[in-house]
Amino acid sequence: MTISEPIIDLKQVNFSYPGGPAVLRDLNFRLHPGERIGIIAPNGSGKTTLFHLIMGLAKPFGGQVTIFGQARREERDFAEVRRRIGLLFQDPDDQLFSPTVLEDVAFGPLNLGKTKAEAAAVARRTLNFLGLNGFEDRITFKLSGGEKRLVSLAAVLAMEPEVLLLDEPVNGLDTRTRARLMDILRGLDLSYILISHELDFLTATTNVIYTMENGHVRLDRELHFHQHTHAHPLGGSPHEH
Amino acid sequence: MLLEPFAAGDSFLHRLDPRIRLASAVVYSCAVAVCTAFPALLTALLLSMALIALARLRITAIFKRLLVVNGLVVFIWAVIPFTFPGEALFRLGPLSAAKDGVELAAQITLKSNAIVLAFMALVATMPLATAGHALHRLRVPDKFVHLLLMTYRYIFVLEQEYQRLVRAAQIRGFRPGTNLHTYRTYAYLVGMLFVRAVDRAERVRWAMLCRGFKRKFYSLQEFRAGAGSIAFFFLMCAAVLGIAALELWPGSW
């Protein structure tokens, strides 16, 4: 896995919001093909900023952003990144801006130059894949929270990305939708980075968990350890280590 | 919450091409708006009522909406007749109602009711999203159409944010009164709402960029004007010509 070239490679990246303290300090981070990285970290530790740097929505003050083997600096460098990496926003209301579900899911494919018929077909296929048949003509703002989340995932997947960035996708989901999302993620043949506060969701959907601290990303050894110890026979009942 | 009670339906009007309905509504209401002769205006009102009957909308819902319009019309009746110069028609104490003023108020009443009814029958019978796409196809500038559709999409989100802010104030014991504290609190609420709207706009723009947005919108909806739609458009044009004839030669009918 480590032999292949990383898809995302951030080196010594620094970032702060205007007038604020440094959010990311000399951050190093890599995602290799096939990896599923979970990030669990306190609020305000720069997780969302990390995603924004990868998508080119925020520009670092220093360091190097290399994605798909190419240095990405300016706005136009990121057009390709946005086509091949899909970002699922924290708030689905930010993502679903079209009046109807089908139009929203077809928005990405249309921007990629697909014809109307192709885009509609891709959108329908993606909705079916996520078990959202019959949602095509629903009005986006009238959907429930869980439905909005799944539809926005459909909108991202319809662009057929190679990598997914998921920003707290389980936030505010009920247990059923949560389980459904877990199944969907496990069934995907994609590399992804998933931010969540829920450790059990991360252990079920990712193969390595990092945390963020003082603007750095680090392997969370303690969590990692914990993740594996739950495989022992007592894992199902309450116990301490 | 934005409800579109008239959009669901299966009448003849509901099934017409939305572009035809929009174009008819615009042509018709422009014609009615410039008319002044009573025979023309009365005919228009009757025609609008016929359209409403054709759309088979709920009468009570229509009356509720007309009430809003005629609330404004009442103000016109309260002001215009008594402030117009000219020959007095009748007197109310020290006030005298001018004949021209009464005529003008009556014209406004007929016009506004006729136009609102026609819009209810022709335009309110389609979802706003459809109206947006139909406008786009009628070559209304992109910016206007997107402004309309985005407003439609986010007005509900903003309303929720407003409700959240109001609740936050209420649970801490805020009770509106006639004092500076109340005004200041409302000013904060509105200010906060603007800040959140700007934040929201930024995030929506990001989401659009992430999905390859290139300042161009595409609409998936296809419209087809069938024979019924085209016939309807010609009928509406004929009706408009009829109203124009009544306006121009009021004595000859």
XYZ file of C-alpha atoms in Angstrom, chain A residues 52 55 57 75 82 85 87 89 91-100 102-108 110-112 116 119-120 139-142 155 159, chain B residues 1-4 127 129 133 137 149-150 152-154 156-157 160-161 200 203-214 216-222:
74
model
C -10.805 22.701 2.619
C -10.201 20.915 -2.127
C -11.310 26.170 -0.725
C -7.513 28.006 -8.238
C -12.610 18.772 -7.388
C -12.260 14.065 -5.087
C -16.337 16.394 -0.443
C -20.145 18.854 3.641
C -24.387 20.512 6.691
C -26.380 18.921 3.851
C -28.297 22.189 3.439
C -25.087 23.700 2.089
C -24.796 20.989 -0.463
C -28.344 20.661 -1.746
C -29.173 23.915 -3.451
C -31.298 22.727 -6.351
C -35.049 22.679 -5.890
C -35.481 18.984 -6.646
C -32.822 14.726 -9.267
C -31.565 18.130 -10.359
C -29.244 18.350 -7.414
C -27.719 14.943 -7.978
C -27.395 15.683 -11.711
C -25.734 19.061 -11.080
C -22.214 17.626 -10.807
C -23.850 18.223 -15.932
C -20.916 20.404 -14.896
C -18.589 17.624 -16.023
C -28.940 15.914 -19.882
C -26.618 13.136 -16.266
C -30.171 12.134 -15.409
C -38.193 19.022 -3.018
C -34.767 19.162 -1.357
C -35.656 21.442 1.527
C -38.619 19.309 2.484
C -24.803 14.187 -5.224
C -19.557 12.675 -9.970
C -42.754 26.866 5.401
C -43.361 27.588 1.783
C -46.374 25.662 0.673
C -47.617 25.503 -2.862
C -44.219 24.492 -8.563
C -38.981 25.247 -9.439
C -37.006 26.587 -15.458
C -36.530 28.705 -21.356
C -34.547 29.564 -7.394
C -31.877 30.101 -4.727
C -36.863 29.657 -2.958
C -34.373 27.043 -1.779
C -32.859 28.989 1.112
C -36.787 28.122 4.478
C -33.295 27.513 5.854
C -35.251 28.107 10.533
C -32.143 30.021 11.540
C -24.260 30.092 4.409
C -20.480 27.460 2.094
C -23.027 26.916 -0.656
C -20.616 28.490 -3.125
C -17.895 26.124 -1.945
C -20.204 23.153 -2.318
C -20.971 24.285 -5.859
C -17.296 24.736 -6.706
C -16.558 21.271 -5.349
C -19.030 19.870 -7.810
C -17.448 21.540 -10.779
C -19.677 24.629 -11.009
C -18.619 26.844 -13.922
C -23.592 27.969 -15.738
C -26.742 26.202 -14.695
C -28.363 23.401 -16.576
C -31.963 22.466 -16.268
C -33.085 18.889 -16.677
C -36.701 19.710 -17.267
C -37.942 19.377 -20.809
